[in-house]
Coordinates of C-alpha atoms in Angstrom, one line a residue:
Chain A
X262 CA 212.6 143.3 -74.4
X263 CA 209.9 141.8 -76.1
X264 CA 210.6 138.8 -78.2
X265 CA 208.4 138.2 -81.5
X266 CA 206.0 136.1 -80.9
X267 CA 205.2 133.2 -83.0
X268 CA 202.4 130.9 -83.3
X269 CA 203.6 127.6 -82.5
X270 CA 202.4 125.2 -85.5
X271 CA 202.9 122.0 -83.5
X272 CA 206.1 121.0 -85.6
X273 CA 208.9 117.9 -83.4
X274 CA 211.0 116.9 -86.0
X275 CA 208.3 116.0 -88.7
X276 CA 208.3 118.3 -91.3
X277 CA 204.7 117.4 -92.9
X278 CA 202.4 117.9 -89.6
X279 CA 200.8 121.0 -90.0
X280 CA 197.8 122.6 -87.8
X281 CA 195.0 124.7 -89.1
X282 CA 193.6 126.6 -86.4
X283 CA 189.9 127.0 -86.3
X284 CA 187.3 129.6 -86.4
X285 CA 188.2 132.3 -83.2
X286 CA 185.8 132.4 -81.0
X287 CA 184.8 135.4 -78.5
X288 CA 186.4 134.8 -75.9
X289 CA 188.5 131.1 -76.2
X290 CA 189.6 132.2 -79.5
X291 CA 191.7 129.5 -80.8
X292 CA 194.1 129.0 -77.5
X293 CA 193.0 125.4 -77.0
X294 CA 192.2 123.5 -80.0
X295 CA 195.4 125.2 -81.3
X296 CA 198.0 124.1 -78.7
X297 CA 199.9 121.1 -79.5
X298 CA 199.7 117.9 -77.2
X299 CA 201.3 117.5 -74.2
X300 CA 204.1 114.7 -74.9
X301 CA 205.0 117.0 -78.1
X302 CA 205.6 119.6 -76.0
X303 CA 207.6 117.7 -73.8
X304 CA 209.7 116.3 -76.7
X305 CA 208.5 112.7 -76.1
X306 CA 208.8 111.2 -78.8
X307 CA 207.3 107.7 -78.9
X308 CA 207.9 106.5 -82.5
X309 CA 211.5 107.9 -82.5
X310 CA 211.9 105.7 -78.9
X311 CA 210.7 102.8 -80.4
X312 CA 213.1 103.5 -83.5
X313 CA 215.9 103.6 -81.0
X314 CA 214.5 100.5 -79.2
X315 CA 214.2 99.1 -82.7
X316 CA 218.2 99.8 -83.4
X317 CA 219.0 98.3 -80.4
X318 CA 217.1 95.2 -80.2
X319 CA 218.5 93.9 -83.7
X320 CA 222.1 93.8 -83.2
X321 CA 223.4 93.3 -87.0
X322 CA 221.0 95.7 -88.5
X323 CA 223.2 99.3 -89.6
X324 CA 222.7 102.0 -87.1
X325 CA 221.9 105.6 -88.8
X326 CA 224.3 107.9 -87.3
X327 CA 221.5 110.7 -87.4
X328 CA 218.7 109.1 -84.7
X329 CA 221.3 110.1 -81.4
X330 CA 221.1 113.8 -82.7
X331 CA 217.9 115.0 -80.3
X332 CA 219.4 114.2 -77.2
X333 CA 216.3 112.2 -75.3
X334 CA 216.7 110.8 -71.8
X335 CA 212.9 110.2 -71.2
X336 CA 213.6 106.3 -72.7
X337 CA 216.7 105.1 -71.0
X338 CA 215.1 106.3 -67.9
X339 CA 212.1 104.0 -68.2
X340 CA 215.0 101.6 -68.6
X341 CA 216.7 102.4 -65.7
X342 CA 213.8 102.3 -63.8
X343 CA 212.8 99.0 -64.9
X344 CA 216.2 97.5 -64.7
X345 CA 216.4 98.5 -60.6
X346 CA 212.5 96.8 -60.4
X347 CA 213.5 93.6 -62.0
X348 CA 216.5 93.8 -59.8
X349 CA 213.8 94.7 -56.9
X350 CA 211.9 91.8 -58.0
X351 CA 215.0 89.2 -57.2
X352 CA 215.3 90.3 -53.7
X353 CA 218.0 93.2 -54.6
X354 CA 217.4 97.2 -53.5
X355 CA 220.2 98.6 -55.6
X356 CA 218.4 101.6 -57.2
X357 CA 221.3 103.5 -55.6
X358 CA 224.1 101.4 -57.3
X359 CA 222.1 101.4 -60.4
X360 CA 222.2 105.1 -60.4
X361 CA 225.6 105.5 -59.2
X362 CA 226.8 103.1 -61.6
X363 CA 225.1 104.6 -64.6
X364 CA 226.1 108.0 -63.7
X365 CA 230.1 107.1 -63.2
X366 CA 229.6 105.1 -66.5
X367 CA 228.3 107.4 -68.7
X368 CA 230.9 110.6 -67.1
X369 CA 233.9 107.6 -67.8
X370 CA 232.4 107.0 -71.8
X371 CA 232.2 110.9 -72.1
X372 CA 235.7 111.4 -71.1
X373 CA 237.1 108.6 -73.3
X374 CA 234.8 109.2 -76.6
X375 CA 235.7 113.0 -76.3
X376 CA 239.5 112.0 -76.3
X377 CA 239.3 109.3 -78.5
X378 CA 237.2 110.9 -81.5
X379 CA 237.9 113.8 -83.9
X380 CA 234.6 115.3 -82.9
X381 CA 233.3 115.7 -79.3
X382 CA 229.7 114.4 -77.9
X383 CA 227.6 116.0 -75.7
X384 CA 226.9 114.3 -72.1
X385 CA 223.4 113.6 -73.2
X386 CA 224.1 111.5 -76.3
X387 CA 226.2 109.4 -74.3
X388 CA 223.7 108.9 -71.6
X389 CA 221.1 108.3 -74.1
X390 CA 222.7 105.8 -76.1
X391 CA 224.0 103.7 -72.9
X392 CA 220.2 103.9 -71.2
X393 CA 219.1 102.4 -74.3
X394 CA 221.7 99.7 -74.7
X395 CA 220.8 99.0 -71.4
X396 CA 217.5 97.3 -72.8
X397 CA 218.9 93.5 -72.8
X398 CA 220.5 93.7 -69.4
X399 CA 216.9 94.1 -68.0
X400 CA 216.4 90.4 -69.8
X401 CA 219.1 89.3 -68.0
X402 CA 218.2 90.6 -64.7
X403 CA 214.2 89.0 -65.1
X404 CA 216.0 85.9 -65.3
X405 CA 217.7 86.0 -62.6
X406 CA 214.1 86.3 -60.6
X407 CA 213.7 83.0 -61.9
X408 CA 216.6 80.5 -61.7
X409 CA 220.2 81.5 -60.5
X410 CA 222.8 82.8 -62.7
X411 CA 225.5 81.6 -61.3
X412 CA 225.7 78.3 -62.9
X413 CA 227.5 77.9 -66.5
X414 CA 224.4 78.1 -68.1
X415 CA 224.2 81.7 -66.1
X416 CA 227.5 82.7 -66.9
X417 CA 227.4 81.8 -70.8
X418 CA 223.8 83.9 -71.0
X419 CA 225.3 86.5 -69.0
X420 CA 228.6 87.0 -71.4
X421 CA 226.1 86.9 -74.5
X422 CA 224.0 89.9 -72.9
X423 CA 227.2 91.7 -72.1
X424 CA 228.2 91.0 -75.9
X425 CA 224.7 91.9 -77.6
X426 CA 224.6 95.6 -74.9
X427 CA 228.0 96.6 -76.1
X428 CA 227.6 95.4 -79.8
X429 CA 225.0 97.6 -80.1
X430 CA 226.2 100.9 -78.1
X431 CA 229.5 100.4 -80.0
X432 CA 227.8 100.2 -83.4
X433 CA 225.8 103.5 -82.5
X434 CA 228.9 105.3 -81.3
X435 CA 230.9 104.8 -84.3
X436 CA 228.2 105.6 -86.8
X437 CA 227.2 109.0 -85.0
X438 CA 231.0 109.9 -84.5
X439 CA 232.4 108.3 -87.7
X440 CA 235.3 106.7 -86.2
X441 CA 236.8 103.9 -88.0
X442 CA 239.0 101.0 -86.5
X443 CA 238.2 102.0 -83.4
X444 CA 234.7 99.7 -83.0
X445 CA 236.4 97.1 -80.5
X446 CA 237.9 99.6 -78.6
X447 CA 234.7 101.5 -77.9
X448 CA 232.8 98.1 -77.5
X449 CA 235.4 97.2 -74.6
X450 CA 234.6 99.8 -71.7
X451 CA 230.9 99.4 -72.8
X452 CA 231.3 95.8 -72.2
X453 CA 232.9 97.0 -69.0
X454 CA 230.3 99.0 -68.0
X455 CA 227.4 96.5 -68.4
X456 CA 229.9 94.2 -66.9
X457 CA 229.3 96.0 -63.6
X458 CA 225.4 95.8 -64.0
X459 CA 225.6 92.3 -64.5
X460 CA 228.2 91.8 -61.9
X461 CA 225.1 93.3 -59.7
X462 CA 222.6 91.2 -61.5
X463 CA 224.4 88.5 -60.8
X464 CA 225.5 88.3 -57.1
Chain B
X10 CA 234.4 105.6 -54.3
X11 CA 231.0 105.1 -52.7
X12 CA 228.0 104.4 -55.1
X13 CA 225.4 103.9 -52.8
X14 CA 225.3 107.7 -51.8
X15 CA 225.5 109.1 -55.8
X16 CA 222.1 108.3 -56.3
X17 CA 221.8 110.2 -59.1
X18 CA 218.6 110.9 -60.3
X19 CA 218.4 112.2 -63.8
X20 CA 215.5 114.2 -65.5
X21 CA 214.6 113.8 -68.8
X22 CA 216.1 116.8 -70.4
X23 CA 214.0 118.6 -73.1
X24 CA 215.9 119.1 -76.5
X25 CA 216.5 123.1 -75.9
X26 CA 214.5 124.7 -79.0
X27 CA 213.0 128.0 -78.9
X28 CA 209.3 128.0 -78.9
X29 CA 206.7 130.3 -77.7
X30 CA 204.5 128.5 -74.7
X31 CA 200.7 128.3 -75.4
X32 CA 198.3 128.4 -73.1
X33 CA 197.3 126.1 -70.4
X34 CA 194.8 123.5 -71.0
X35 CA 191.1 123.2 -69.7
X36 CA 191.5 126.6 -68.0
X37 CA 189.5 128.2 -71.0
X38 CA 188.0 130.7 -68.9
X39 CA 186.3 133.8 -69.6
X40 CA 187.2 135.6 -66.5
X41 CA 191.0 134.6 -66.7
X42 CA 193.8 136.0 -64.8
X43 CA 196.3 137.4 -67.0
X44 CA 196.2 139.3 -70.0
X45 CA 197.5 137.4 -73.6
X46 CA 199.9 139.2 -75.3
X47 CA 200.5 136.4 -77.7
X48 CA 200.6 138.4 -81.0
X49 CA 197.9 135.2 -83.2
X50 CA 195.2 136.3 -80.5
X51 CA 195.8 139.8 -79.7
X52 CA 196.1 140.5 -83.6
X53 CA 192.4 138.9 -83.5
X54 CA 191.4 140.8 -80.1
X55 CA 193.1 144.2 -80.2
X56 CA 190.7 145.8 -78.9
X57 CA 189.8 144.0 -75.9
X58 CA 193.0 143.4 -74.9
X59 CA 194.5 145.7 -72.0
X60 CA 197.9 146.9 -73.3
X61 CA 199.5 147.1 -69.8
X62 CA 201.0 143.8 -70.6
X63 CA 203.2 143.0 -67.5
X64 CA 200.7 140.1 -67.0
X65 CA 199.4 141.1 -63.3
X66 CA 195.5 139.9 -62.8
X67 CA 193.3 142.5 -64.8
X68 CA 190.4 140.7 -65.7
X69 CA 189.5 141.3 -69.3
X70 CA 188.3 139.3 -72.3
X71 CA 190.6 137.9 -74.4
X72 CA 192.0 134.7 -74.1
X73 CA 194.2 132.8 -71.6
X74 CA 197.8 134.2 -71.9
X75 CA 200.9 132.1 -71.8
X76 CA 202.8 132.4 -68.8
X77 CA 206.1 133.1 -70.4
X78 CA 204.3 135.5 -73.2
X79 CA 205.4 138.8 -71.0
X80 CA 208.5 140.6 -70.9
X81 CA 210.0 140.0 -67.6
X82 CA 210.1 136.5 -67.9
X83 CA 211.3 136.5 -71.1
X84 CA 214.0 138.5 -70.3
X85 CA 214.6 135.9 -67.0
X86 CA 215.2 133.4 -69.7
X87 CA 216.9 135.0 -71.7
X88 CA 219.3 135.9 -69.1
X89 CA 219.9 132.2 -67.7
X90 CA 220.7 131.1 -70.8
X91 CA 223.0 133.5 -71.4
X92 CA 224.6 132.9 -67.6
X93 CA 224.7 128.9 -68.9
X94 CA 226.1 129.6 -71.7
X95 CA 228.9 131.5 -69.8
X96 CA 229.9 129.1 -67.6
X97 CA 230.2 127.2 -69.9
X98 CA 232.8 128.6 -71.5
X99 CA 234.3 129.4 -68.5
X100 CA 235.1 125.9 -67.9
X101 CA 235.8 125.4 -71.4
X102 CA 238.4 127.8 -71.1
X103 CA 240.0 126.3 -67.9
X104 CA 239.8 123.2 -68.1
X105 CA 242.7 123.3 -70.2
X106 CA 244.8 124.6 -67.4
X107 CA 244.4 121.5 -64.9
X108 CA 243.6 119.1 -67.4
X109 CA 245.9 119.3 -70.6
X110 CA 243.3 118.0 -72.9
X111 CA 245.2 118.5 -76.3
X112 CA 248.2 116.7 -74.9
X113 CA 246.0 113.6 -73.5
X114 CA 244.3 113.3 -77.1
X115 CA 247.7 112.3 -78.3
X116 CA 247.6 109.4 -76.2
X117 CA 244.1 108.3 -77.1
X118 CA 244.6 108.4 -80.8
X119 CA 244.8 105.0 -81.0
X120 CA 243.1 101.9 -83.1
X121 CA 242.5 98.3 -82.8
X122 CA 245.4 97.0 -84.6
X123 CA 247.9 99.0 -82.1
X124 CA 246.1 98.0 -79.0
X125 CA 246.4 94.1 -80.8
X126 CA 249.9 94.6 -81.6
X127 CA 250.7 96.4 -78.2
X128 CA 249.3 93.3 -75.8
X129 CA 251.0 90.9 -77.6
X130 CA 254.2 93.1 -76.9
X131 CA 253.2 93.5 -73.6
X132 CA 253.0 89.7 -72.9
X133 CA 256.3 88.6 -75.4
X134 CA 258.8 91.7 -76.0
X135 CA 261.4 89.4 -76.4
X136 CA 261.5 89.4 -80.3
X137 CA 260.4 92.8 -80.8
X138 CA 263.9 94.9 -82.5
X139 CA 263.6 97.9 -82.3
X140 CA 262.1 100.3 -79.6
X141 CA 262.6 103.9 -80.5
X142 CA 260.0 105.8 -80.8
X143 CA 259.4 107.6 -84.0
X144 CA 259.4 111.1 -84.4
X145 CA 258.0 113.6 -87.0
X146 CA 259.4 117.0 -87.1
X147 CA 260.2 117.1 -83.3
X148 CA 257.0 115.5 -81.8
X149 CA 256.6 111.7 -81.4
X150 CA 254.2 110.1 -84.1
X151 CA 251.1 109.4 -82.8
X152 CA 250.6 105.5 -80.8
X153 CA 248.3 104.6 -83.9
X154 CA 251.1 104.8 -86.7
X155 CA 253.9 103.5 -83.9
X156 CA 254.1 100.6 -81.8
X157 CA 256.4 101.9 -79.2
X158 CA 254.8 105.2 -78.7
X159 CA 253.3 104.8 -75.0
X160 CA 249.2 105.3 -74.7
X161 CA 246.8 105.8 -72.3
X162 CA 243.7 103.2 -74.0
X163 CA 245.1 100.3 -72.5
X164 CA 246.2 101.4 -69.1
X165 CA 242.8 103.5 -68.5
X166 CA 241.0 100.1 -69.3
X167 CA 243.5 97.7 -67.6
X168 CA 243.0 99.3 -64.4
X169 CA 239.3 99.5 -64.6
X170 CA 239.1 95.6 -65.9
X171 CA 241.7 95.0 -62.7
X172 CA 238.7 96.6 -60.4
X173 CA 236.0 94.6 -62.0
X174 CA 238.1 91.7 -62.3
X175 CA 239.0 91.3 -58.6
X176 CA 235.2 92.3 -58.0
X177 CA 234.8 88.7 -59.7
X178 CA 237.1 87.4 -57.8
X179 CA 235.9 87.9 -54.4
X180 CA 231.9 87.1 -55.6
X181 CA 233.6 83.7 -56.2
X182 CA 234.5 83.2 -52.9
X183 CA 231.3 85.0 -51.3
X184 CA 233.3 88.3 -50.0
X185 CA 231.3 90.4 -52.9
X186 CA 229.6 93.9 -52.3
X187 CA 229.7 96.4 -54.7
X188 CA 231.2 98.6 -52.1
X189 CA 234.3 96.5 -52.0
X190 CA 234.5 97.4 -56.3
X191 CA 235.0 101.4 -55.1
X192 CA 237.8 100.5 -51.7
X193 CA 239.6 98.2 -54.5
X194 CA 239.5 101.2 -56.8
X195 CA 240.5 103.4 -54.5
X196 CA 243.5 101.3 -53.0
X197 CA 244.9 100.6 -56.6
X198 CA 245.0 104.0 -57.7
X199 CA 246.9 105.4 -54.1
X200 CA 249.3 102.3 -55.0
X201 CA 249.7 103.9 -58.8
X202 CA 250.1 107.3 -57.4
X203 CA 252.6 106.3 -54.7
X204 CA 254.8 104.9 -57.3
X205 CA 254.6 107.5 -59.7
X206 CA 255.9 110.1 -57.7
X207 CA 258.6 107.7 -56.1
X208 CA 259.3 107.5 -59.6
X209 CA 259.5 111.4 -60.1
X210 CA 261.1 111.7 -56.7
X211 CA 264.2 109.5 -57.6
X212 CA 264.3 111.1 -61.5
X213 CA 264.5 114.4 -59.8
X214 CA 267.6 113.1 -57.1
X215 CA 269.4 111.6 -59.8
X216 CA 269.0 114.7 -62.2
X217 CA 268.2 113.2 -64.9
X218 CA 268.0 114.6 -68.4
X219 CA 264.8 112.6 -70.0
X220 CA 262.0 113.8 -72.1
X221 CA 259.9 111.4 -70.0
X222 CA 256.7 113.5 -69.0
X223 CA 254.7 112.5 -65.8
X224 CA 252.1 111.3 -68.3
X225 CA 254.4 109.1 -70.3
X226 CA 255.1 107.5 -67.1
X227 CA 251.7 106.6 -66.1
X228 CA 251.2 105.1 -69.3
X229 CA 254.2 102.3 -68.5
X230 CA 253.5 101.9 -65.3
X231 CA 249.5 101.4 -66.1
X232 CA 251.1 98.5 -68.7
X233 CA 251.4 96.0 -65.9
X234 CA 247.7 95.6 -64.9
X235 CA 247.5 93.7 -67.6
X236 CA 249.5 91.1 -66.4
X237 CA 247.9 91.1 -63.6
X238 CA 244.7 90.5 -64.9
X239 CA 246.1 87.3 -66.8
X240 CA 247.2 86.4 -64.0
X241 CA 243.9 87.2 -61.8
X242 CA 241.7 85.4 -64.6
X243 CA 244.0 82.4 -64.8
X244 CA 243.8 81.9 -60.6
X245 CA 239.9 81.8 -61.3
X246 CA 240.3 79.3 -64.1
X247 CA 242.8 77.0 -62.9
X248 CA 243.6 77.5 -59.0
X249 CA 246.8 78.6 -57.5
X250 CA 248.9 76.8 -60.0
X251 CA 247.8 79.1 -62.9
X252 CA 247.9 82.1 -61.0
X253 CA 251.7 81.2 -60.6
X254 CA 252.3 80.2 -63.4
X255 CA 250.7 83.2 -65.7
X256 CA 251.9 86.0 -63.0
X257 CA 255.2 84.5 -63.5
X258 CA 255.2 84.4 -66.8
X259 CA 253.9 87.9 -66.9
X260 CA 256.5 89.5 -64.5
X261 CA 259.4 88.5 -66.6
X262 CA 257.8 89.7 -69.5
X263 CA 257.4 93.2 -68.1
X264 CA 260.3 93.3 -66.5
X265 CA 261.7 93.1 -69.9
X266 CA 260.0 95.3 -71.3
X267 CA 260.3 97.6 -68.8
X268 CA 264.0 97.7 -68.9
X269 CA 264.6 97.8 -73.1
X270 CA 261.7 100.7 -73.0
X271 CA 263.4 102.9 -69.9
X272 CA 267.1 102.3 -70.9
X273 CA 266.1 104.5 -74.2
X274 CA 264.2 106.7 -72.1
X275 CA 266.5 107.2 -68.9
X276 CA 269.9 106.4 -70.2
X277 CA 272.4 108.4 -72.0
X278 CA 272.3 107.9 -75.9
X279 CA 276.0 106.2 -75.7
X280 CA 274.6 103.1 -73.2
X281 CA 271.0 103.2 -74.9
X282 CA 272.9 101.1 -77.8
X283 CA 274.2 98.7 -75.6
X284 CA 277.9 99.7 -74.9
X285 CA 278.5 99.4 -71.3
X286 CA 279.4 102.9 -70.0
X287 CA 281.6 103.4 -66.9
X288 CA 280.9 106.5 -64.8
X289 CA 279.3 107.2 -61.6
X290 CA 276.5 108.8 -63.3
X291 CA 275.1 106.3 -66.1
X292 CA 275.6 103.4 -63.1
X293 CA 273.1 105.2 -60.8
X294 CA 270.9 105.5 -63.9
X295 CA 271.1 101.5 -65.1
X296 CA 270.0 100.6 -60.9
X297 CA 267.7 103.1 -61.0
X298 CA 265.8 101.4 -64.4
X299 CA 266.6 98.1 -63.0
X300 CA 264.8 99.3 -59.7
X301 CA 261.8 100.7 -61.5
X302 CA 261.2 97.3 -63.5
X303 CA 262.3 95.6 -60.4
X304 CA 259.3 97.0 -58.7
X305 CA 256.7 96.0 -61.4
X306 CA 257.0 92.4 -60.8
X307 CA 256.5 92.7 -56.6
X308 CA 253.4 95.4 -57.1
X309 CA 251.7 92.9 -59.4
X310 CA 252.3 90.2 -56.8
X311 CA 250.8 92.1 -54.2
X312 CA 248.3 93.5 -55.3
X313 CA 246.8 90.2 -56.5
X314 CA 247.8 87.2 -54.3
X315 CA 244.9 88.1 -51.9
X316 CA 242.3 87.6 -54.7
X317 CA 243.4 84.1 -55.6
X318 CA 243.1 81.8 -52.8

């Protein structure tokens, strides 16, 4: 069962790359200069991360409903990773909440976006769009090295994060499922979600 | 609900594409261990290249071959694939029979101006007219084109808000872990289950003829987590006096709106328009919707007057 093989010409989602292979040689032929780099390969893509990032950061800018449709998990892990160390950082080894937390979150957004919209998602645009969102919570949680959060001063910054994470997961959501009049609705159980983190931030 | 042992540990999943592996790097070596069956080099190298192509060791000289170049793993792959790709379907196919999916979409078709609408019922239904439900060729309009239609939105998320809510409440007054978030999940839901099938059981014993499904009934009993997070929220804000005050407030109001929504529901169509039926039957059914919104106001009492202190 032999499957046709194809020279791969080193293409990730951007159209105009294209490789010219070199002279072959004897015996390396053009095997290595040929091969495209590693983080390609892996479908790491760093300027469509930081496009992402990008989306997140500026909450009123309009989301493009197409950037969720390569499922990529490689960013909101780094974001997991660093929320847990800033949280490591204030005294607090919750990696396993974190994880737990994230995991029952992003099963409980499945379930309700899959019943709530015409069109279903997949498990790993939902889990990418959350680890993303999940970019200002890690702001929060490197304050909390620093002074306490439990003051009013720590609970008004806290309900703005909350406010800026779900803003921007609810804006992506609707855009990349096309649901209209639903934006609050989806914003609330984010909100709830990064609740939770912050409710772990927090205490 | 335990999160500390889910430690979940995701891997970054590779967007599934087709592609042919190429060759390791920095292992350019003359003397290399498996033949390349690639067709770019072996067009180049026919010759040299030793057409037993299972990729066992045979030392020849063309070029470093990709690992998954030769058949047998190919066909491996192929195979797993194929073998996800079933099971998926499989519980594509199934999930359907312990989860009626379809039928929970209806309650899920909601928007923002029904949920708005809905709260506002949910906290003053005493000018609210008329509470049929609407129907469209013999199914009930969806919740987002009818106010009385019962959903699932606001229950789902007033029960998890109740969890994280009384999570808040107990970090206030130092008794916080997030263990105690999963036993106050836990303990709400047994108390939601318990009532629902007392619920069914007492339906059943009074054979009752209602179109109210088991999921209908989830739905209005989930309504009254709403009052208790009012209430739960207004304790935090103001002390025991608000507490009192707002669950008060809040028990009549679903006790009201308990009653005018079961009495269409449970009652025969002759008392449903208010005339005052005699007959064994239709009595047992007015206590029995009495006794059901009866029971709304002393749940949402208990299950919050040990977060407020």
């Amino acid at each position: 069962m032999m499957q046709p093989q194809q020279p791969y010409t080193g293409q990730i989602f951007q159209p105009t790359q294209a490789y010219t292979p070199t002279t072959p040689q004897p015996f390396y032929g053009n095997s290595f200069e040929d091969e495209p780099p590693l983080l390609e390969e892996l479908g790491i893509n760093f300027d469509h991360i930081w496009q992402k990032t990008l989306t997140v950061l500026h909450p009123l800018k309009v989301a493009d409903g197409s950037i969720m449709n390569e499922t990529d998990l490689a960013g909101p892990m780094v974001f997991c990773l660093a929320f847990g160390a800033t949280l490591l950082l204030a005294g607090k080894i919750q990696f396993g909440y974190v994880y737990g937390i994230s995991a029952i979150g992003c099963l409980g957004m499945f379930c309700l976006l899959n019943l709530m919209s015409m069109t279903g998602v997949s498990f790993g645009c939902v889990a990418s769009v959350l680890g993303y969102c999940l970019l200002p919570m890690i702001l929060l949680s490197s304050f909390a090295v620093i002074f306490s959060l439990q003051g009013m001063v720590g609970i008004i910054l806290t309900a703005g994060i909350i406010g800026w994470c779900s803003f921007s997961a609810s804006k992506i959501f609707i855009s990349a499922l096309a649901m209209e009049g639903q934006q609050l609705l989806v914003a609330y159980p984010c909100a709830l979600l990064y609740g939770v983190f912050a409710l772990i931030s927090v205490f | 609900m335990h999160p500390a042992g889910l430690a979940v540990a995701g891997t970054p999943r590779q967007p599934s594409k087709r592609r042919t592996p190429v060759s390791q790097p920095g292992m350019a070596d003359p003397h290399q261990l498996f033949d390349d069956t690639s067709s770019a080099q072996s067009r180049g190298y026919g010759a040299q290249q030793a057409p037993g192509g299972l990729g066992y060791p045979a030392p020849s000289a063309s070029p470093q071959a990709a690992f998954l170049a030769d058949p047998v793993s190919n066909m491996a792959m192929a195979y797993g694939s194929s073998l996800a790709a079933q099971g998926k379907e499989l519980v594509d196919k199934n999930i359907d029979r312990f989860i009626p999916v379809t039928k929970l979409k209806y309650y899920f078709a909601v928007d923002t101006m029904y949920v708005g609408k809905k709260l506002g019922l949910l906290f003053f239904p005493y000018l609210h007219q008329d509470w049929e439900v609407q129907y469209q060729q013999d199914t009930p309009v969806a919740p987002r084109f009818d106010i009385n239609a019962p959903d699932l939105y606001i229950p789902a998320m007033a029960f998890i808000t109740y969890v994280l809510v009384a999570g808040l409440a107990l970090g206030t007054q130092d008794r916080f872990s997030p263990d105690l978030l999963g036993l106050q999940a836990s303990s709400a839901l047994a108390w939601l289950t318990l009532e629902v099938l007392a619920i069914l059981l007492s339906l059943y014993l009074v054979t009752v003829n209602t179109d109210l499904t088991t999921i209908d009934l989830v739905a209005f009993l989930g309504y009254k987590y709403v009052g208790m997070i009012g209430g739960v929220l207004m304790g935090l804000l103001f002390g025991k006096i608000g507490y009192y005050l707002v669950l008060g407030w809040c028990c009549v109001s679903i006790f009201v709106f308990m009653i005018r929504t079961l009495r269409l529901k449970i009652l025969a169509e002759a008392a449903a328009e208010g005339v005052p039926v005699r007959g064994a039957r239709n009595q047992l059914r007015m206590y029995l919707t009495m006794a059901v919104a009866a029971a709304q106001p002393l749940l949402m009492y208990w299950l919050t007057f040990h977060l407020v202190r």
